[in-house]
JSON list of C-alpha atoms in Angstrom, two decimals:
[
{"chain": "A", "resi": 1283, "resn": "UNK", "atom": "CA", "xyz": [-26.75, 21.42, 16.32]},
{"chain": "A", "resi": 1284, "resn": "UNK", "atom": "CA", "xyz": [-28.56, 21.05, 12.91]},
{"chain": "A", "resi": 1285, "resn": "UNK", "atom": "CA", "xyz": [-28.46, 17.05, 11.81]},
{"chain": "A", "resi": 1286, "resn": "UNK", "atom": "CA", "xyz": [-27.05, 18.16, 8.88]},
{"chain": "A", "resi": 1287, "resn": "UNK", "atom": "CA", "xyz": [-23.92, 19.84, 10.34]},
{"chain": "A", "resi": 1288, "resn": "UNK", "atom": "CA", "xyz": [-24.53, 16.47, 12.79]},
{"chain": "A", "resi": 1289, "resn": "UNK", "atom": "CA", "xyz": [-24.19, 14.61, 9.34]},
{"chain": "A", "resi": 1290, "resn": "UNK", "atom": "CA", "xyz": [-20.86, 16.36, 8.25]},
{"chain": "A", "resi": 1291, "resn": "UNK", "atom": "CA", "xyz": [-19.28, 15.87, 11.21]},
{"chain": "A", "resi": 1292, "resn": "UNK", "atom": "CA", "xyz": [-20.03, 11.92, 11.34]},
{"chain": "A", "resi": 1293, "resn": "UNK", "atom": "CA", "xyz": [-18.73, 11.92, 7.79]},
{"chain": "A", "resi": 1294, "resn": "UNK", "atom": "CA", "xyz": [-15.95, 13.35, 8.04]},
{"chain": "A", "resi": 1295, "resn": "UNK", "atom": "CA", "xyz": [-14.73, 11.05, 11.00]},
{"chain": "A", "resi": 1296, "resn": "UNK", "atom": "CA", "xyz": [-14.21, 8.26, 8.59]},
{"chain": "A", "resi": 1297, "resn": "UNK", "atom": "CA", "xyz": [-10.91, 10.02, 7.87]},
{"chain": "A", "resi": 1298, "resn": "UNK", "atom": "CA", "xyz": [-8.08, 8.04, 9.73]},
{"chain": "A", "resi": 1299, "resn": "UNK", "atom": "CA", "xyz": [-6.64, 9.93, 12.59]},
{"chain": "A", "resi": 1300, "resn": "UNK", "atom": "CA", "xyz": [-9.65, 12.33, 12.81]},
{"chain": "A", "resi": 1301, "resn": "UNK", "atom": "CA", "xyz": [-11.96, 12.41, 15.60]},
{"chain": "A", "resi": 1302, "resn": "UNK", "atom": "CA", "xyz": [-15.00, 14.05, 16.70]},
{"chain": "A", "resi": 1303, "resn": "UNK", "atom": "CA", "xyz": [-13.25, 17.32, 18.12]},
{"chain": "A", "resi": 1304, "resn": "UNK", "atom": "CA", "xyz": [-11.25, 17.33, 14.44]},
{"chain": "A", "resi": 1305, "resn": "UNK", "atom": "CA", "xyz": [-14.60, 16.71, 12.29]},
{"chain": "A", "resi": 1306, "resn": "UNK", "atom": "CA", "xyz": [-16.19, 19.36, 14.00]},
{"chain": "A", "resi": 1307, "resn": "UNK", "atom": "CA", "xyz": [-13.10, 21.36, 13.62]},
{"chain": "A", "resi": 1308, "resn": "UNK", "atom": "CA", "xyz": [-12.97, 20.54, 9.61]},
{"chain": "A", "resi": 1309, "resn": "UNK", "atom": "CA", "xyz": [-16.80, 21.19, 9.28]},
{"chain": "A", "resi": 1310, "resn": "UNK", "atom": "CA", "xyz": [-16.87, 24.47, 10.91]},
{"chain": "A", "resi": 1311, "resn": "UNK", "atom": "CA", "xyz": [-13.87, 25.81, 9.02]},
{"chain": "A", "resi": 1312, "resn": "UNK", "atom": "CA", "xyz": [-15.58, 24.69, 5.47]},
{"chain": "A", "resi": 1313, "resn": "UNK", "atom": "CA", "xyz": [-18.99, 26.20, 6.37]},
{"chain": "A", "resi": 1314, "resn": "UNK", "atom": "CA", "xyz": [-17.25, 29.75, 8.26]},
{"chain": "A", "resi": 1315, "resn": "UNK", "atom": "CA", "xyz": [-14.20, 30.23, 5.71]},
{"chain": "A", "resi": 1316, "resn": "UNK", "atom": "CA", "xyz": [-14.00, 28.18, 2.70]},
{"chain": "A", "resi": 1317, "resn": "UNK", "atom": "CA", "xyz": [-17.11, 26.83, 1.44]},
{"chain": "A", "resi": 1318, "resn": "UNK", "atom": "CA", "xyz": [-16.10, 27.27, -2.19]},
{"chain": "A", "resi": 1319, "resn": "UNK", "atom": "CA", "xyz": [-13.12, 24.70, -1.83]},
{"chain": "A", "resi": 1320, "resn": "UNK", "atom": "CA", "xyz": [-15.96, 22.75, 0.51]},
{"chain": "A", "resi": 1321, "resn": "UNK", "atom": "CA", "xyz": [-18.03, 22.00, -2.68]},
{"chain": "A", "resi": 1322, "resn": "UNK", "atom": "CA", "xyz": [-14.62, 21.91, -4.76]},
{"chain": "A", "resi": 1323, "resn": "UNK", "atom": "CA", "xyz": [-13.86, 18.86, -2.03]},
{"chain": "A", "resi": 1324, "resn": "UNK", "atom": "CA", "xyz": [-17.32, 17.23, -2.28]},
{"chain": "A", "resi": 1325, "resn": "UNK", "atom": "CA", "xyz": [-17.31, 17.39, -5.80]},
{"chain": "A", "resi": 1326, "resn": "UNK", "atom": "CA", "xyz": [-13.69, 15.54, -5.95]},
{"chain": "A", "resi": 1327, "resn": "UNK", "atom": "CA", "xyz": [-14.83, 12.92, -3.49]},
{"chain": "A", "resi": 1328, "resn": "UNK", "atom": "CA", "xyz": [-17.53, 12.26, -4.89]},
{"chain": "A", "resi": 1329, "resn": "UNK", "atom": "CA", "xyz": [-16.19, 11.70, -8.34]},
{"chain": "A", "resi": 1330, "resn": "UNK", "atom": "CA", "xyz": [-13.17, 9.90, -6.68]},
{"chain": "A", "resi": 1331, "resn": "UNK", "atom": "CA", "xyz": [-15.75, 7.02, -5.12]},
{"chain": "A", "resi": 1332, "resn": "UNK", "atom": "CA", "xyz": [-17.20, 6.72, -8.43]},
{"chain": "A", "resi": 1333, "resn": "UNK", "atom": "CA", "xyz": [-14.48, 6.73, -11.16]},
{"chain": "A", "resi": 1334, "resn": "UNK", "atom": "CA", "xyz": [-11.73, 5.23, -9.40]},
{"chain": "A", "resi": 1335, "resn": "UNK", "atom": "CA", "xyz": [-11.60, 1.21, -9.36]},
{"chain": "A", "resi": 1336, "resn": "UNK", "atom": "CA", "xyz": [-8.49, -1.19, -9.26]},
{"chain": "A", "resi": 1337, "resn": "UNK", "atom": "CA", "xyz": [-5.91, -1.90, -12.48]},
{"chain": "A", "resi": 1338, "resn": "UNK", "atom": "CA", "xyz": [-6.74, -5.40, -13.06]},
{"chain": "A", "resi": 1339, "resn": "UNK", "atom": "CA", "xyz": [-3.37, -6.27, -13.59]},
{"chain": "A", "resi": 1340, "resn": "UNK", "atom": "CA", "xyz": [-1.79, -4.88, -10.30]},
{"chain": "A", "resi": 1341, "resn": "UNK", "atom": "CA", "xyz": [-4.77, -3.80, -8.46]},
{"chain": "A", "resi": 1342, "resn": "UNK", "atom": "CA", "xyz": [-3.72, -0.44, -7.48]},
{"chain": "A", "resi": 1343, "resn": "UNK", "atom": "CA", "xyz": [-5.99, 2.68, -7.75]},
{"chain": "A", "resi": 1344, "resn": "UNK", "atom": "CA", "xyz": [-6.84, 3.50, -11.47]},
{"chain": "A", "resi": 1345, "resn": "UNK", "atom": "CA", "xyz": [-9.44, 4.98, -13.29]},
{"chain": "A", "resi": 1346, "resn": "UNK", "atom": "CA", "xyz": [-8.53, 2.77, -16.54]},
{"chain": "A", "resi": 1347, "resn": "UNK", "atom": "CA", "xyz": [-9.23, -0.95, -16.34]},
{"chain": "A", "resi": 1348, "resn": "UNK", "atom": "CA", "xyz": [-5.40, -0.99, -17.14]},
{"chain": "A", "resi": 1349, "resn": "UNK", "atom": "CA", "xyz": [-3.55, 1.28, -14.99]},
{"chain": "A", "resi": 1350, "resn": "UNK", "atom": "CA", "xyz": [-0.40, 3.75, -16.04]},
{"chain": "A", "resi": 1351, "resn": "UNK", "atom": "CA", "xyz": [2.46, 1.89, -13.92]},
{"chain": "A", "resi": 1352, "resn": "UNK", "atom": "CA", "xyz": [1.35, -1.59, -15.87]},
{"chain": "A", "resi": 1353, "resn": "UNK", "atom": "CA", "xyz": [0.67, 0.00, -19.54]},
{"chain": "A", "resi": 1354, "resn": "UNK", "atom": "CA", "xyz": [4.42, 1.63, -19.46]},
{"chain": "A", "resi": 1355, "resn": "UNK", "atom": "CA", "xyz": [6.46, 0.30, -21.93]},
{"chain": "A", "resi": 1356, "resn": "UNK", "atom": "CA", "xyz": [9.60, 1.48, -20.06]},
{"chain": "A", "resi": 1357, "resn": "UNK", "atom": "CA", "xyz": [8.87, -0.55, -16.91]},
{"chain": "A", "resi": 1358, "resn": "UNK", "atom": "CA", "xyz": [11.06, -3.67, -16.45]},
{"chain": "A", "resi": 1359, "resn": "UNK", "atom": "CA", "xyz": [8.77, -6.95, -16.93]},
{"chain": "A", "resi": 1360, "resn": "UNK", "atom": "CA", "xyz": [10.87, -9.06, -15.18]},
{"chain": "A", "resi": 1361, "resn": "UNK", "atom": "CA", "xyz": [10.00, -7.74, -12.08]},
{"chain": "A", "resi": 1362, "resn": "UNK", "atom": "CA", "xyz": [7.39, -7.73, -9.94]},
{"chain": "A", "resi": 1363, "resn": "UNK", "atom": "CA", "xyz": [7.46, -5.95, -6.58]},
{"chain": "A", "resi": 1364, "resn": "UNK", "atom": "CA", "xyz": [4.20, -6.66, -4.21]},
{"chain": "A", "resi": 1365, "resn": "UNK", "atom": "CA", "xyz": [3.12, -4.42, -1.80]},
{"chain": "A", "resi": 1366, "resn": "UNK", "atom": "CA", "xyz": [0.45, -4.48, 0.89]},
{"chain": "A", "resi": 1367, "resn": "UNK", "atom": "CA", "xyz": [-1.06, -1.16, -0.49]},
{"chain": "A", "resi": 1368, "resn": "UNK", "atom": "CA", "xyz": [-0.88, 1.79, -2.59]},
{"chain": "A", "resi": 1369, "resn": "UNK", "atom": "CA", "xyz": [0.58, 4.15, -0.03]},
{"chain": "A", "resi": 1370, "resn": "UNK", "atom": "CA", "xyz": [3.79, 1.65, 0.58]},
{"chain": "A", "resi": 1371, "resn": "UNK", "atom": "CA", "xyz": [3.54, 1.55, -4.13]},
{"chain": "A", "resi": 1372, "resn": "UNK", "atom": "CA", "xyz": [3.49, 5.78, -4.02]},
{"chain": "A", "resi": 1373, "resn": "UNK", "atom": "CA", "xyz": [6.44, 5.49, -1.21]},
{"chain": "A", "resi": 1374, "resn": "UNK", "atom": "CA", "xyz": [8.33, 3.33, -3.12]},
{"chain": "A", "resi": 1375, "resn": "UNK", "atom": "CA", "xyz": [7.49, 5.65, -6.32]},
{"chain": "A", "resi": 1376, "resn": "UNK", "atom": "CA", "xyz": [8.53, 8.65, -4.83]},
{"chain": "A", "resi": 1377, "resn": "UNK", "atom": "CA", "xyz": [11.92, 7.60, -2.66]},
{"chain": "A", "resi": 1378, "resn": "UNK", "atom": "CA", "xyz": [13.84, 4.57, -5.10]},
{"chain": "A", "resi": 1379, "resn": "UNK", "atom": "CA", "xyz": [14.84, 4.37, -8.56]},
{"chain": "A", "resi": 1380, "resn": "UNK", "atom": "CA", "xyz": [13.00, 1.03, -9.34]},
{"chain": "A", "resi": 1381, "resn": "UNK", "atom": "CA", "xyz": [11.70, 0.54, -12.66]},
{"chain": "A", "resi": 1382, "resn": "UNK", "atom": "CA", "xyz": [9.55, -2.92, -12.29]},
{"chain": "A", "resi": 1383, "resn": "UNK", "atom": "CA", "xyz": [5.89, -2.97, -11.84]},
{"chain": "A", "resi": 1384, "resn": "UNK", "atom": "CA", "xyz": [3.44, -3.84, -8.74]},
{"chain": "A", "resi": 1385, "resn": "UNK", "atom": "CA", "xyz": [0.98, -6.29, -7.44]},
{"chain": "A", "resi": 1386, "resn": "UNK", "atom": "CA", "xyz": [-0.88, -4.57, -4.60]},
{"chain": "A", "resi": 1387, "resn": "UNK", "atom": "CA", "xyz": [-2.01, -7.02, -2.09]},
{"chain": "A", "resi": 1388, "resn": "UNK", "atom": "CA", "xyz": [-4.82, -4.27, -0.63]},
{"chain": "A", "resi": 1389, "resn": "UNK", "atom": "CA", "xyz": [-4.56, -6.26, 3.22]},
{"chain": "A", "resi": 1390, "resn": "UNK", "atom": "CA", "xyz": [-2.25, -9.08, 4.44]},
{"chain": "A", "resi": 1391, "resn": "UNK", "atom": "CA", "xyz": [-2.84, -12.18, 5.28]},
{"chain": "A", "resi": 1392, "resn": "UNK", "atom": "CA", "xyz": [-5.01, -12.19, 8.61]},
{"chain": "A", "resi": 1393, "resn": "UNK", "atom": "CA", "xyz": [-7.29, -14.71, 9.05]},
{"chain": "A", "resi": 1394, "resn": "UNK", "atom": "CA", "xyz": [-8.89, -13.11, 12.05]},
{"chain": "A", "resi": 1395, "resn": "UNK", "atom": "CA", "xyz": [-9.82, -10.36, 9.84]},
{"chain": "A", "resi": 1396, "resn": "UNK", "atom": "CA", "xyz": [-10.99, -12.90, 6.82]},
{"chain": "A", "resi": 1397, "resn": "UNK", "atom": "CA", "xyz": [-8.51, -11.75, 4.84]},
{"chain": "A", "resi": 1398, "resn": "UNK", "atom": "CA", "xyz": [-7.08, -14.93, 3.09]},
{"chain": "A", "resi": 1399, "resn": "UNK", "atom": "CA", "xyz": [-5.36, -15.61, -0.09]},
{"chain": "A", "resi": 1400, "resn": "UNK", "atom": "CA", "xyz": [-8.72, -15.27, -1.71]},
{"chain": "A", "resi": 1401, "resn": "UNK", "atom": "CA", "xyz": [-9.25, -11.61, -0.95]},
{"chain": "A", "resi": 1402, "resn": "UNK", "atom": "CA", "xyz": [-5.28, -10.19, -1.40]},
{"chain": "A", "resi": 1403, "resn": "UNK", "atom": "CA", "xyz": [-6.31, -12.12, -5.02]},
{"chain": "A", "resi": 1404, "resn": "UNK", "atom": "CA", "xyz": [-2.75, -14.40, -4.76]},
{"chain": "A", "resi": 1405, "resn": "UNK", "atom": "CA", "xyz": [-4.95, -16.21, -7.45]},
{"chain": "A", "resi": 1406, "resn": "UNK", "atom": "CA", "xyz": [-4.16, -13.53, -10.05]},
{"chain": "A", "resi": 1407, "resn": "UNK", "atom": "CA", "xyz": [-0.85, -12.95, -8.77]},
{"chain": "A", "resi": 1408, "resn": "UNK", "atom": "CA", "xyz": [-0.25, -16.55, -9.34]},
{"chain": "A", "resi": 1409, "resn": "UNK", "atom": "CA", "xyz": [-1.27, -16.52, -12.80]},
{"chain": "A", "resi": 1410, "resn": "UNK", "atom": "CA", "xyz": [0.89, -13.76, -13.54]},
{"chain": "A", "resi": 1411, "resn": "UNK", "atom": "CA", "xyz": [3.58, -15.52, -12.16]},
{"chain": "A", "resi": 1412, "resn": "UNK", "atom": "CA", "xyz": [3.01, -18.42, -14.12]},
{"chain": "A", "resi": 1413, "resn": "UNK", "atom": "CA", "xyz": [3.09, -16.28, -17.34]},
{"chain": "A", "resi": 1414, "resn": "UNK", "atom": "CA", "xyz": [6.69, -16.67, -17.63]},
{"chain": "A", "resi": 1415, "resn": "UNK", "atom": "CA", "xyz": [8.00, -13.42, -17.89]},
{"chain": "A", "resi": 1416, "resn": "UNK", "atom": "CA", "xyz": [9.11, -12.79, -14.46]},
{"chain": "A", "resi": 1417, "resn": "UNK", "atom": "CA", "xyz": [12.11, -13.41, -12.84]},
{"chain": "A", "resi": 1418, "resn": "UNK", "atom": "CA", "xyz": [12.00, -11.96, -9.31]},
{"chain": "A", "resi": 1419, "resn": "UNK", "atom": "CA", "xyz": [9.37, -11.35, -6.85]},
{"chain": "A", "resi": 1420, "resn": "UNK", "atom": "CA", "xyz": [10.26, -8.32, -4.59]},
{"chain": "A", "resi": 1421, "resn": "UNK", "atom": "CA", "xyz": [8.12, -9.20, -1.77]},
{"chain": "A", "resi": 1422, "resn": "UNK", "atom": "CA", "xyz": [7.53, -6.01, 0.36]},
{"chain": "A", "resi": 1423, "resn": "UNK", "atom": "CA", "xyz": [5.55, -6.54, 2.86]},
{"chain": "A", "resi": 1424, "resn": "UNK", "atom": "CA", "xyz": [5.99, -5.03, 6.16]},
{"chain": "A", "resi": 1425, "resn": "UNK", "atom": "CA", "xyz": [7.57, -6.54, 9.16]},
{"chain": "A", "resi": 1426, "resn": "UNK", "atom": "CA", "xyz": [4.44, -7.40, 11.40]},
{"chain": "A", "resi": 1427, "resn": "UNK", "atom": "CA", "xyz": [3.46, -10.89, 12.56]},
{"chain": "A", "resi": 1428, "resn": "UNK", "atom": "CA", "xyz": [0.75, -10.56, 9.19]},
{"chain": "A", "resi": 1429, "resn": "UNK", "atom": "CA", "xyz": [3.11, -9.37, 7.43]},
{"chain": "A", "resi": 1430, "resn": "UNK", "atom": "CA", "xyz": [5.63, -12.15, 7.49]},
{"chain": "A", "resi": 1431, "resn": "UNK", "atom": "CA", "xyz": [3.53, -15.04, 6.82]},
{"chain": "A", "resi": 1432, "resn": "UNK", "atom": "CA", "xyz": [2.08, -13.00, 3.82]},
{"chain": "A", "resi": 1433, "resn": "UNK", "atom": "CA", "xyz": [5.77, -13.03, 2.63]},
{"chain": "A", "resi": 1434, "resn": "UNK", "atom": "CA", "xyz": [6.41, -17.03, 3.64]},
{"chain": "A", "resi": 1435, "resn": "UNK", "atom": "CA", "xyz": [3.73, -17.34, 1.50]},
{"chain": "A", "resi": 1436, "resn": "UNK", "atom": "CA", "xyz": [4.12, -15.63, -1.43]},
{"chain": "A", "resi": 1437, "resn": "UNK", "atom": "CA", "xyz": [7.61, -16.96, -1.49]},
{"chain": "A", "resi": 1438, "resn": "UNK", "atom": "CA", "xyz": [6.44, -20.26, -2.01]},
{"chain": "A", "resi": 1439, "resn": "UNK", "atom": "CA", "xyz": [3.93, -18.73, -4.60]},
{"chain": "A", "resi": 1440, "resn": "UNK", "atom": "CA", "xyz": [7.01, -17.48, -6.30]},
{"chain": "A", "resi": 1441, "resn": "UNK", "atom": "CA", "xyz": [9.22, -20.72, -6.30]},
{"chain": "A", "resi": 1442, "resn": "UNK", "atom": "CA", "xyz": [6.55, -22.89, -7.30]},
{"chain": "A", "resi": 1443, "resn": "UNK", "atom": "CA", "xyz": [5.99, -20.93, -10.81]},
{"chain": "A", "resi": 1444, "resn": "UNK", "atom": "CA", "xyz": [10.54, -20.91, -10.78]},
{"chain": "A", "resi": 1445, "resn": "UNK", "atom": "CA", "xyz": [10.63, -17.17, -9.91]},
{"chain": "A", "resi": 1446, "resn": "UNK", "atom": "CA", "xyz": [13.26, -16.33, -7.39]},
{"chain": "A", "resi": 1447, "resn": "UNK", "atom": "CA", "xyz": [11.72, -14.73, -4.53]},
{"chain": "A", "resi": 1448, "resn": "UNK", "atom": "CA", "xyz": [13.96, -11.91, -2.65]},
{"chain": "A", "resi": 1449, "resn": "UNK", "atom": "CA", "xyz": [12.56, -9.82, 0.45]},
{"chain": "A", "resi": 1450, "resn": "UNK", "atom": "CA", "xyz": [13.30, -5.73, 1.23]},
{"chain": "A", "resi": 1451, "resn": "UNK", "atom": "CA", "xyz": [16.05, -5.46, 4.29]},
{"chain": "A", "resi": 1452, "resn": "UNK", "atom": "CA", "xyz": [14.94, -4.63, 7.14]},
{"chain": "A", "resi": 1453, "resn": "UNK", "atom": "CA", "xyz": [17.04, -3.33, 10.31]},
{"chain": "A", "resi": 1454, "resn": "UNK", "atom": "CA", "xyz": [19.60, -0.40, 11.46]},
{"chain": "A", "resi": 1455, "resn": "UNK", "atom": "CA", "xyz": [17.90, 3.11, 9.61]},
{"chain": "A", "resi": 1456, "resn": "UNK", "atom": "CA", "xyz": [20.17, 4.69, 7.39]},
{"chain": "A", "resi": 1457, "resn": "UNK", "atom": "CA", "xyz": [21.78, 7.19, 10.55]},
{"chain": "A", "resi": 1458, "resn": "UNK", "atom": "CA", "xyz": [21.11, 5.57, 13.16]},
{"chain": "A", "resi": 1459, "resn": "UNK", "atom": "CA", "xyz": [22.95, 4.40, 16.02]},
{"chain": "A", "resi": 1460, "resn": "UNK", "atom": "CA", "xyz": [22.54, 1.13, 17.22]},
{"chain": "A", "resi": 1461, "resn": "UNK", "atom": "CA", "xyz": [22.04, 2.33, 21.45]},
{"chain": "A", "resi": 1462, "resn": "UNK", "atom": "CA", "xyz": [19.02, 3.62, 20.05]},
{"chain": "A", "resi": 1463, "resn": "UNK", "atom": "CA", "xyz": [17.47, 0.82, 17.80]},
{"chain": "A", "resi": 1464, "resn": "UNK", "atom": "CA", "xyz": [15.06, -1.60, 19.56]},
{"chain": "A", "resi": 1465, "resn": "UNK", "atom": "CA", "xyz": [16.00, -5.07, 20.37]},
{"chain": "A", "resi": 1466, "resn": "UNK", "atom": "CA", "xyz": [13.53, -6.74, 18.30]},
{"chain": "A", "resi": 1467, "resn": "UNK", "atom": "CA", "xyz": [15.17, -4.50, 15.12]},
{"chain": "A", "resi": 1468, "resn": "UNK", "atom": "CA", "xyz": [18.70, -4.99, 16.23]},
{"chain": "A", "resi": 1469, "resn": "UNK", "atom": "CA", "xyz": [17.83, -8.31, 16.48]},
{"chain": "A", "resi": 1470, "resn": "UNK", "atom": "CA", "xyz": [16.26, -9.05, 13.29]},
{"chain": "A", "resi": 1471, "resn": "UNK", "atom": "CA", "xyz": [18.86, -6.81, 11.64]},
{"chain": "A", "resi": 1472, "resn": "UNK", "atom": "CA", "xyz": [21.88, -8.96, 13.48]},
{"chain": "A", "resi": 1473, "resn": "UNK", "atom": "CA", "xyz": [20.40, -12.12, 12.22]},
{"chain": "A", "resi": 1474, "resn": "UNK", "atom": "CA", "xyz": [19.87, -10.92, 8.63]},
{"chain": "A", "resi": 1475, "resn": "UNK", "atom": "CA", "xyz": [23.44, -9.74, 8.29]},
{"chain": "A", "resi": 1476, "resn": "UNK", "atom": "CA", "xyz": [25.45, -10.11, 4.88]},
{"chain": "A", "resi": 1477, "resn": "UNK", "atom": "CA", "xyz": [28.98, -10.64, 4.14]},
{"chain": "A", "resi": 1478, "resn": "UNK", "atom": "CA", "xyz": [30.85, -7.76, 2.74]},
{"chain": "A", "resi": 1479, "resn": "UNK", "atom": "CA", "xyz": [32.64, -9.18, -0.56]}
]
């Protein structure tokens, strides 16, 4: 094999979920069938890698130093959702009507991994909190070990600047039936119950 099919193949295994059988796959397809959307694809990542940065507001993706979620004049102010990246921001774009902006955490908080409050910059996040114009924190970080100390934490962030921290429900799927939920769900979910008023 020539080292620079050798090369495309390494390259594209860098792609979650893809291994050496599927970056073989991918490069033989672009070089037999389609190697004007190949170069159409090269030319995309490569301008991708270059051009797009983080909003320095928010931190998500953006090609502006501003990005278009924080320089909307129709997004509410008062709220601030944070995320852990911007796949759970485009989810929570795409399936719910809220109108707030982000803070993108880009990790959680895993000191194992050196990821501290440093590098999930809580330091800008706190000085956005301690602008005064937001009320709630929607902290929406997922339900992993990581996860929930991230969101201990940034609740205290929250509280210390006097904005009221609140936390996505987690439990029983919209549909589904409780014999099938797993205990540690059904569990959580049972001890996070509300009252119906």
């Amino acid at each position: 094999m020539s080292k620079l099919l050798t090369d495309l193949i390494e390259a594209l295994r860098c792609l979650p979920g893809v291994g050496g059988k599927s970056a073989q796959r991918m490069a033989f397809h672009l070089l037999e069938r389609d190697r004007e959307r190949g170069l159409r694809l090269a030319q995309a990542l490569e301008q991708a890698m270059r051009e797009i940065g983080n909003c320095s507001r928010c931190r998500n993706f953006s090609e502006t130093a501003v990005c278009s979620l924080c320089a909307s004049t129709s997004r509410d102010r008062q709220v601030l959702c944070v995320v852990e990246s911007p796949t759970e921001l485009a989810a929570i774009e795409q399936a719910t009507g809220y109108r707030g902006q982000y803070f993108v955490l880009l990790g959680r908080l895993s000191p194992l991994d050196g990821l501290g409050p440093e590098e999930l910059g809580l330091d800008l996040l706190s000085e956005r909190l301690g602008e005064g114009e937001i009320e709630e924190l929607i902290i929406a970080t997922n339900p992993t070990v990581e996860g929930e100390a991230t969101a201990h934490y940034l609740a205290q962030l929250a509280r210390a600047a006097n904005v009221r921290p609140s936390r996505l429900a987690h439990g029983v799927p919209l549909g589904g039936e409780l014999e099938y939920v797993d205990r540690g769900t059904l569990a959580h979910a049972f001890g996070s119950r509300q009252s119906l008023d």
